[in-house]
PDB file of C-alpha atoms in Angstrom:
ATOM      1  CA  UNK A 545       6.409  34.440  15.681  1.00 81.00           C
ATOM      2  CA  UNK A 546       4.536  35.519  18.757  1.00 85.00           C
ATOM      3  CA  UNK A 547       1.866  33.284  20.849  1.00 91.00           C
ATOM      4  CA  UNK A 548      -0.639  34.511  23.336  1.00 95.00           C
ATOM      5  CA  UNK A 549      -2.890  32.386  25.285  1.00 96.00           C
ATOM      6  CA  UNK A 550      -5.495  33.455  27.206  1.00 97.00           C
ATOM      7  CA  UNK A 551      -7.353  32.059  30.278  1.00 97.00           C
ATOM      8  CA  UNK A 552     -10.040  31.492  31.572  1.00 97.00           C
ATOM      9  CA  UNK A 553     -11.953  30.914  28.355  1.00 96.00           C
ATOM     10  CA  UNK A 554     -15.609  31.492  30.599  1.00 97.00           C
ATOM     11  CA  UNK A 555     -15.987  33.582  33.659  1.00 98.00           C
ATOM     12  CA  UNK A 556     -18.736  33.943  35.235  1.00 98.00           C
ATOM     13  CA  UNK A 557     -19.606  36.785  38.376  1.00 98.00           C
ATOM     14  CA  UNK A 558     -22.008  38.314  40.087  1.00 98.00           C
ATOM     15  CA  UNK A 559     -22.775  41.665  39.700  1.00 98.00           C
ATOM     16  CA  UNK A 560     -20.252  43.942  41.909  1.00 98.00           C
ATOM     17  CA  UNK A 561     -17.574  41.227  42.345  1.00 98.00           C
ATOM     18  CA  UNK A 562     -14.380  41.232  40.573  1.00 98.00           C
ATOM     19  CA  UNK A 563     -13.277  39.693  37.209  1.00 98.00           C
ATOM     20  CA  UNK A 564      -9.361  39.534  35.919  1.00 98.00           C
ATOM     21  CA  UNK A 565      -8.669  37.900  32.894  1.00 98.00           C
ATOM     22  CA  UNK A 566      -4.886  36.407  32.353  1.00 98.00           C
ATOM     23  CA  UNK A 567      -2.575  36.375  29.300  1.00 98.00           C
ATOM     24  CA  UNK A 568       0.831  35.250  28.785  1.00 98.00           C
ATOM     25  CA  UNK A 569       2.761  35.579  25.437  1.00 96.00           C
ATOM     26  CA  UNK A 570       6.156  33.999  24.398  1.00 95.00           C
ATOM     27  CA  UNK A 571       8.117  36.868  22.515  1.00 92.00           C
ATOM     28  CA  UNK A 572       9.770  38.958  24.913  1.00 91.00           C
ATOM     29  CA  UNK A 573      10.283  41.396  22.169  1.00 90.00           C
ATOM     30  CA  UNK A 574       6.568  42.573  22.491  1.00 92.00           C
ATOM     31  CA  UNK A 575       6.524  45.708  24.035  1.00 91.00           C
ATOM     32  CA  UNK A 576       2.454  46.901  23.369  1.00 92.00           C
ATOM     33  CA  UNK A 577      -0.476  45.314  24.791  1.00 95.00           C
ATOM     34  CA  UNK A 578      -4.191  46.100  24.060  1.00 96.00           C
ATOM     35  CA  UNK A 579      -7.531  44.505  25.514  1.00 98.00           C
ATOM     36  CA  UNK A 580     -10.490  44.582  23.178  1.00 98.00           C
ATOM     37  CA  UNK A 581     -13.813  44.219  23.820  1.00 98.00           C
ATOM     38  CA  UNK A 582     -16.252  42.496  21.901  1.00 97.00           C
ATOM     39  CA  UNK A 583     -20.044  42.787  22.750  1.00 97.00           C
ATOM     40  CA  UNK A 584     -22.748  40.009  21.211  1.00 94.00           C
ATOM     41  CA  UNK A 585     -23.043  40.906  17.480  1.00 93.00           C
ATOM     42  CA  UNK A 586     -20.562  43.750  17.489  1.00 96.00           C
ATOM     43  CA  UNK A 587     -17.136  44.592  16.563  1.00 97.00           C
ATOM     44  CA  UNK A 588     -13.769  44.222  18.698  1.00 97.00           C
ATOM     45  CA  UNK A 589     -12.992  47.513  20.374  1.00 96.00           C
ATOM     46  CA  UNK A 590     -10.071  49.243  22.441  1.00 96.00           C
ATOM     47  CA  UNK A 591     -10.643  49.453  25.901  1.00 97.00           C
ATOM     48  CA  UNK A 592      -7.211  49.598  27.201  1.00 97.00           C
ATOM     49  CA  UNK A 593      -3.631  49.170  26.649  1.00 95.00           C
ATOM     50  CA  UNK A 594      -0.495  49.008  28.038  1.00 94.00           C
ATOM     51  CA  UNK A 595       3.198  49.555  26.864  1.00 90.00           C
ATOM     52  CA  UNK A 596       6.384  47.515  28.394  1.00 85.00           C
ATOM     53  CA  UNK A 597       7.655  50.362  30.290  1.00 83.00           C
ATOM     54  CA  UNK A 598       4.863  50.865  32.532  1.00 82.00           C
ATOM     55  CA  UNK A 599       3.465  48.231  34.808  1.00 90.00           C
ATOM     56  CA  UNK A 600      -0.078  48.817  35.506  1.00 94.00           C
ATOM     57  CA  UNK A 601      -2.264  51.161  33.901  1.00 94.00           C
ATOM     58  CA  UNK A 602      -5.732  52.297  35.261  1.00 96.00           C
ATOM     59  CA  UNK A 603      -9.139  53.746  33.423  1.00 95.00           C
ATOM     60  CA  UNK A 604     -11.626  53.800  35.971  1.00 96.00           C
ATOM     61  CA  UNK A 605     -13.038  50.354  37.021  1.00 97.00           C
ATOM     62  CA  UNK A 606     -10.665  48.468  34.714  1.00 98.00           C
ATOM     63  CA  UNK A 607      -6.854  47.976  35.085  1.00 98.00           C
ATOM     64  CA  UNK A 608      -3.953  46.010  32.934  1.00 98.00           C
ATOM     65  CA  UNK A 609      -1.167  44.523  35.143  1.00 97.00           C
ATOM     66  CA  UNK A 610       1.856  43.772  33.464  1.00 96.00           C
ATOM     67  CA  UNK A 611       4.956  41.669  34.599  1.00 95.00           C
ATOM     68  CA  UNK A 612       7.647  41.457  31.900  1.00 93.00           C
ATOM     69  CA  UNK A 613       9.566  38.793  33.646  1.00 93.00           C
ATOM     70  CA  UNK A 614       6.863  36.381  33.266  1.00 94.00           C
ATOM     71  CA  UNK A 615       5.702  37.540  30.218  1.00 95.00           C
ATOM     72  CA  UNK A 616       2.181  37.468  31.428  1.00 95.00           C
ATOM     73  CA  UNK A 617      -0.437  40.663  31.880  1.00 97.00           C
ATOM     74  CA  UNK A 618      -3.666  40.756  33.212  1.00 98.00           C
ATOM     75  CA  UNK A 619      -7.268  42.673  32.963  1.00 98.00           C
ATOM     76  CA  UNK A 620      -8.572  43.427  35.905  1.00 98.00           C
ATOM     77  CA  UNK A 621     -12.531  44.606  36.260  1.00 98.00           C
ATOM     78  CA  UNK A 622     -13.955  45.829  39.354  1.00 97.00           C
ATOM     79  CA  UNK A 623     -17.499  46.699  40.308  1.00 98.00           C
ATOM     80  CA  UNK A 624     -18.584  44.404  37.339  1.00 98.00           C
ATOM     81  CA  UNK A 625     -21.841  45.582  36.017  1.00 97.00           C
ATOM     82  CA  UNK A 626     -24.255  43.362  33.607  1.00 96.00           C
ATOM     83  CA  UNK A 627     -22.953  45.794  30.472  1.00 96.00           C
ATOM     84  CA  UNK A 628     -19.724  44.211  30.855  1.00 98.00           C
ATOM     85  CA  UNK A 629     -20.819  40.917  29.905  1.00 98.00           C
ATOM     86  CA  UNK A 630     -18.872  40.230  26.450  1.00 98.00           C
ATOM     87  CA  UNK A 631     -16.163  38.418  24.931  1.00 97.00           C
ATOM     88  CA  UNK A 632     -12.972  40.112  26.094  1.00 98.00           C
ATOM     89  CA  UNK A 633      -9.431  39.361  23.961  1.00 97.00           C
ATOM     90  CA  UNK A 634      -5.615  40.296  25.288  1.00 97.00           C
ATOM     91  CA  UNK A 635      -3.217  40.788  22.266  1.00 96.00           C
ATOM     92  CA  UNK A 636       0.604  41.362  21.892  1.00 94.00           C
ATOM     93  CA  UNK A 637       2.956  42.618  19.669  1.00 88.00           C
ATOM     94  CA  UNK A 638       6.079  44.357  18.558  1.00 77.00           C
ATOM     95  CA  UNK A 639       5.273  45.108  15.245  1.00 81.00           C
ATOM     96  CA  UNK A 640       2.052  46.124  13.350  1.00 80.00           C
ATOM     97  CA  UNK A 641       0.637  42.978  13.686  1.00 86.00           C
ATOM     98  CA  UNK A 642      -1.564  42.306  16.929  1.00 90.00           C
ATOM     99  CA  UNK A 643      -1.352  38.492  18.203  1.00 91.00           C
ATOM    100  CA  UNK A 644      -4.854  38.217  19.635  1.00 93.00           C
ATOM    101  CA  UNK A 645      -5.660  35.147  22.218  1.00 95.00           C
ATOM    102  CA  UNK A 646      -8.287  33.270  21.715  1.00 94.00           C
ATOM    103  CA  UNK A 647     -11.139  35.330  24.214  1.00 96.00           C
ATOM    104  CA  UNK A 648     -13.001  35.293  27.451  1.00 97.00           C
ATOM    105  CA  UNK A 649     -16.250  35.372  27.609  1.00 97.00           C
ATOM    106  CA  UNK A 650     -17.350  36.730  30.775  1.00 98.00           C
ATOM    107  CA  UNK A 651     -21.053  36.751  32.195  1.00 98.00           C
ATOM    108  CA  UNK A 652     -22.311  39.273  34.898  1.00 98.00           C
ATOM    109  CA  UNK A 653     -25.267  38.202  36.814  1.00 96.00           C
ATOM    110  CA  UNK A 654     -27.427  41.078  38.294  1.00 91.00           C
TER     111      UNK A 654
ATOM    112  CA  UNK B 841     -15.947  60.552  11.069  1.00 63.00           C
ATOM    113  CA  UNK B 842     -17.636  57.785   9.689  1.00 82.00           C
ATOM    114  CA  UNK B 843     -15.506  54.792  10.209  1.00 95.00           C
ATOM    115  CA  UNK B 844     -14.335  51.950   9.019  1.00 97.00           C
ATOM    116  CA  UNK B 845     -17.138  51.192   6.440  1.00 98.00           C
ATOM    117  CA  UNK B 846     -17.517  47.078   5.282  1.00 98.00           C
ATOM    118  CA  UNK B 847     -19.726  46.105   2.547  1.00 97.00           C
ATOM    119  CA  UNK B 848     -21.999  43.921   2.317  1.00 98.00           C
ATOM    120  CA  UNK B 849     -22.591  43.224   5.803  1.00 97.00           C
ATOM    121  CA  UNK B 850     -24.426  40.077   4.921  1.00 98.00           C
ATOM    122  CA  UNK B 851     -23.660  37.542   2.490  1.00 98.00           C
ATOM    123  CA  UNK B 852     -25.186  34.477   1.802  1.00 98.00           C
ATOM    124  CA  UNK B 853     -23.897  32.299  -1.460  1.00 97.00           C
ATOM    125  CA  UNK B 854     -23.103  28.600  -2.766  1.00 97.00           C
ATOM    126  CA  UNK B 855     -20.214  26.948  -3.022  1.00 97.00           C
ATOM    127  CA  UNK B 856     -18.278  27.728  -5.962  1.00 97.00           C
ATOM    128  CA  UNK B 857     -19.012  30.927  -6.080  1.00 98.00           C
ATOM    129  CA  UNK B 858     -16.739  33.903  -6.203  1.00 98.00           C
ATOM    130  CA  UNK B 859     -16.830  36.326  -2.945  1.00 98.00           C
ATOM    131  CA  UNK B 860     -15.695  40.028  -2.832  1.00 98.00           C
ATOM    132  CA  UNK B 861     -15.570  41.756   0.531  1.00 98.00           C
ATOM    133  CA  UNK B 862     -14.642  45.630   1.104  1.00 98.00           C
ATOM    134  CA  UNK B 863     -13.661  47.677   2.814  1.00 98.00           C
ATOM    135  CA  UNK B 864     -12.984  51.349   3.356  1.00 98.00           C
ATOM    136  CA  UNK B 865     -10.669  52.520   5.893  1.00 97.00           C
ATOM    137  CA  UNK B 866     -10.795  55.484   8.310  1.00 96.00           C
ATOM    138  CA  UNK B 867      -9.807  58.724   6.344  1.00 95.00           C
ATOM    139  CA  UNK B 868      -6.093  59.321   7.459  1.00 93.00           C
ATOM    140  CA  UNK B 869      -5.298  55.991   8.407  1.00 94.00           C
ATOM    141  CA  UNK B 870      -2.320  53.840   6.481  1.00 92.00           C
ATOM    142  CA  UNK B 871      -2.704  50.304   7.536  1.00 94.00           C
ATOM    143  CA  UNK B 872      -5.096  48.264   7.054  1.00 95.00           C
ATOM    144  CA  UNK B 873      -6.221  44.447   7.980  1.00 96.00           C
ATOM    145  CA  UNK B 874      -8.424  41.735   7.273  1.00 97.00           C
ATOM    146  CA  UNK B 875      -9.179  39.532  10.043  1.00 97.00           C
ATOM    147  CA  UNK B 876     -11.701  36.333   9.867  1.00 97.00           C
ATOM    148  CA  UNK B 877     -13.471  35.487  13.294  1.00 96.00           C
ATOM    149  CA  UNK B 878     -15.349  31.645  13.758  1.00 94.00           C
ATOM    150  CA  UNK B 879     -15.739  29.876  17.185  1.00 89.00           C
ATOM    151  CA  UNK B 880     -13.368  27.117  16.511  1.00 88.00           C
ATOM    152  CA  UNK B 881     -10.410  29.446  15.526  1.00 87.00           C
ATOM    153  CA  UNK B 882     -11.002  32.940  17.466  1.00 89.00           C
ATOM    154  CA  UNK B 883      -9.873  35.884  15.751  1.00 92.00           C
ATOM    155  CA  UNK B 884      -7.161  35.393  12.871  1.00 92.00           C
ATOM    156  CA  UNK B 885      -5.487  37.628  10.703  1.00 93.00           C
ATOM    157  CA  UNK B 886      -5.511  37.478   7.400  1.00 96.00           C
ATOM    158  CA  UNK B 887      -3.410  39.896   6.024  1.00 96.00           C
ATOM    159  CA  UNK B 888      -2.385  43.532   6.404  1.00 94.00           C
ATOM    160  CA  UNK B 889      -1.207  46.406   4.245  1.00 95.00           C
ATOM    161  CA  UNK B 890       0.715  49.525   5.051  1.00 93.00           C
ATOM    162  CA  UNK B 891       0.790  52.291   2.796  1.00 94.00           C
ATOM    163  CA  UNK B 892      -1.092  50.041   0.378  1.00 95.00           C
ATOM    164  CA  UNK B 893       1.742  47.483   0.111  1.00 96.00           C
ATOM    165  CA  UNK B 894       0.873  43.982   1.146  1.00 96.00           C
ATOM    166  CA  UNK B 895       2.969  43.333   4.510  1.00 93.00           C
ATOM    167  CA  UNK B 896       2.042  39.755   5.694  1.00 92.00           C
ATOM    168  CA  UNK B 897       0.084  37.100   3.956  1.00 94.00           C
ATOM    169  CA  UNK B 898       0.982  34.795   6.229  1.00 91.00           C
ATOM    170  CA  UNK B 899      -2.520  34.249   7.356  1.00 91.00           C
ATOM    171  CA  UNK B 900      -4.185  33.720   3.884  1.00 95.00           C
ATOM    172  CA  UNK B 901      -5.567  30.392   4.567  1.00 87.00           C
ATOM    173  CA  UNK B 902      -4.994  29.186   0.673  1.00 86.00           C
ATOM    174  CA  UNK B 903      -4.655  30.717  -2.626  1.00 91.00           C
ATOM    175  CA  UNK B 904      -8.567  30.612  -3.322  1.00 96.00           C
ATOM    176  CA  UNK B 905      -8.339  33.945  -1.127  1.00 97.00           C
ATOM    177  CA  UNK B 906      -6.625  37.282  -2.244  1.00 97.00           C
ATOM    178  CA  UNK B 907      -6.376  40.459  -1.413  1.00 98.00           C
ATOM    179  CA  UNK B 908      -5.937  44.018  -2.776  1.00 97.00           C
ATOM    180  CA  UNK B 909      -5.570  47.509  -1.884  1.00 97.00           C
ATOM    181  CA  UNK B 910      -5.219  49.914  -5.112  1.00 97.00           C
ATOM    182  CA  UNK B 911      -5.549  52.996  -3.012  1.00 95.00           C
ATOM    183  CA  UNK B 912      -5.422  54.113   0.529  1.00 95.00           C
ATOM    184  CA  UNK B 913      -9.363  54.337   1.119  1.00 96.00           C
ATOM    185  CA  UNK B 914     -10.474  51.120  -0.608  1.00 97.00           C
ATOM    186  CA  UNK B 915      -9.343  47.157  -0.254  1.00 98.00           C
ATOM    187  CA  UNK B 916     -10.894  44.036  -1.147  1.00 98.00           C
ATOM    188  CA  UNK B 917     -10.973  40.474  -0.164  1.00 98.00           C
ATOM    189  CA  UNK B 918     -12.041  37.934  -2.704  1.00 98.00           C
ATOM    190  CA  UNK B 919     -12.721  34.239  -2.213  1.00 97.00           C
ATOM    191  CA  UNK B 920     -12.622  32.086  -5.355  1.00 97.00           C
ATOM    192  CA  UNK B 921     -14.017  29.481  -5.336  1.00 96.00           C
ATOM    193  CA  UNK B 922     -15.729  29.572  -1.774  1.00 97.00           C
ATOM    194  CA  UNK B 923     -16.168  26.687  -0.268  1.00 97.00           C
ATOM    195  CA  UNK B 924     -18.081  26.262   3.282  1.00 97.00           C
ATOM    196  CA  UNK B 925     -15.493  25.836   5.778  1.00 96.00           C
ATOM    197  CA  UNK B 926     -15.262  29.820   4.523  1.00 97.00           C
ATOM    198  CA  UNK B 927     -18.380  30.590   6.180  1.00 97.00           C
ATOM    199  CA  UNK B 928     -17.142  33.613   9.293  1.00 98.00           C
ATOM    200  CA  UNK B 929     -17.280  37.005   9.927  1.00 98.00           C
ATOM    201  CA  UNK B 930     -15.018  39.095   8.057  1.00 98.00           C
ATOM    202  CA  UNK B 931     -13.536  42.147   9.438  1.00 98.00           C
ATOM    203  CA  UNK B 932     -11.225  44.447   8.142  1.00 98.00           C
ATOM    204  CA  UNK B 933      -9.834  47.326  10.447  1.00 96.00           C
ATOM    205  CA  UNK B 934      -7.336  50.240   9.952  1.00 95.00           C
ATOM    206  CA  UNK B 935      -4.756  52.119  12.055  1.00 93.00           C
ATOM    207  CA  UNK B 936      -2.053  54.724  11.712  1.00 89.00           C
ATOM    208  CA  UNK B 937       1.154  53.110  10.995  1.00 77.00           C
ATOM    209  CA  UNK B 938       3.324  52.234  13.928  1.00 71.00           C
ATOM    210  CA  UNK B 939       3.641  49.804  16.492  1.00 67.00           C
ATOM    211  CA  UNK B 940       1.035  50.253  19.174  1.00 75.00           C
ATOM    212  CA  UNK B 941      -1.706  52.126  17.251  1.00 82.00           C
ATOM    213  CA  UNK B 942      -5.077  51.256  17.799  1.00 88.00           C
ATOM    214  CA  UNK B 943      -7.179  49.282  15.789  1.00 93.00           C
ATOM    215  CA  UNK B 944     -10.418  50.240  14.904  1.00 95.00           C
ATOM    216  CA  UNK B 945     -12.647  47.396  13.371  1.00 97.00           C
ATOM    217  CA  UNK B 946     -15.675  48.061  10.885  1.00 98.00           C
ATOM    218  CA  UNK B 947     -18.688  46.434  11.612  1.00 97.00           C
ATOM    219  CA  UNK B 948     -17.712  43.221   9.767  1.00 98.00           C
ATOM    220  CA  UNK B 949     -19.279  41.063   7.133  1.00 98.00           C
ATOM    221  CA  UNK B 950     -21.463  37.653   7.616  1.00 98.00           C
ATOM    222  CA  UNK B 951     -20.675  34.933   5.257  1.00 98.00           C
ATOM    223  CA  UNK B 952     -22.731  32.373   4.553  1.00 98.00           C
ATOM    224  CA  UNK B 953     -21.173  29.811   2.233  1.00 98.00           C
ATOM    225  CA  UNK B 954     -23.661  26.867   1.521  1.00 97.00           C
TER     226      UNK B 954
END
């Protein structure tokens, strides 16, 4: 079955800097890769996703890149703001069942 | 749209008691997922249903856990008997059937078993 690894587990950046979170997956059949953001005490919410026929996708300050050959994908947040502080989860699947990474706690310091 | 509804939001119970968590998915969604979240194990999928039929229950920890979906608008997750190690936040999520559909999470139920 699919296995998703996520790094780093914690990430601290200064406001305005960029943040990068990386994930690797094991199942070459996986073709859908969403990213969820979970604020403290809240539910996970989808922030961006990418499918295997696309190498990069951007939405304002966030972008995701996918390298199918290497089986890894990354989340990039530019011009970070304090409200970006949260836990971010990557996931991968080729079915309805999402396999989540272990999460990255991002702290953005003013 | 009210989103995914879960009840109760908080549950405190004693070891050995039965616990029932409830979920109402978003109207029109035909896939429903139950997750458990802990600091140690992260976000784990317990079971999911497509069109009210259980598809994959390989994440259910043991026989003490059971889940049902009697109709398209209601699902339950039951733990009997409960144990302290079951303490966690339990999320229900729903989506439209089909690979690559966004999963919408409910607010979660924080379960504490003493």
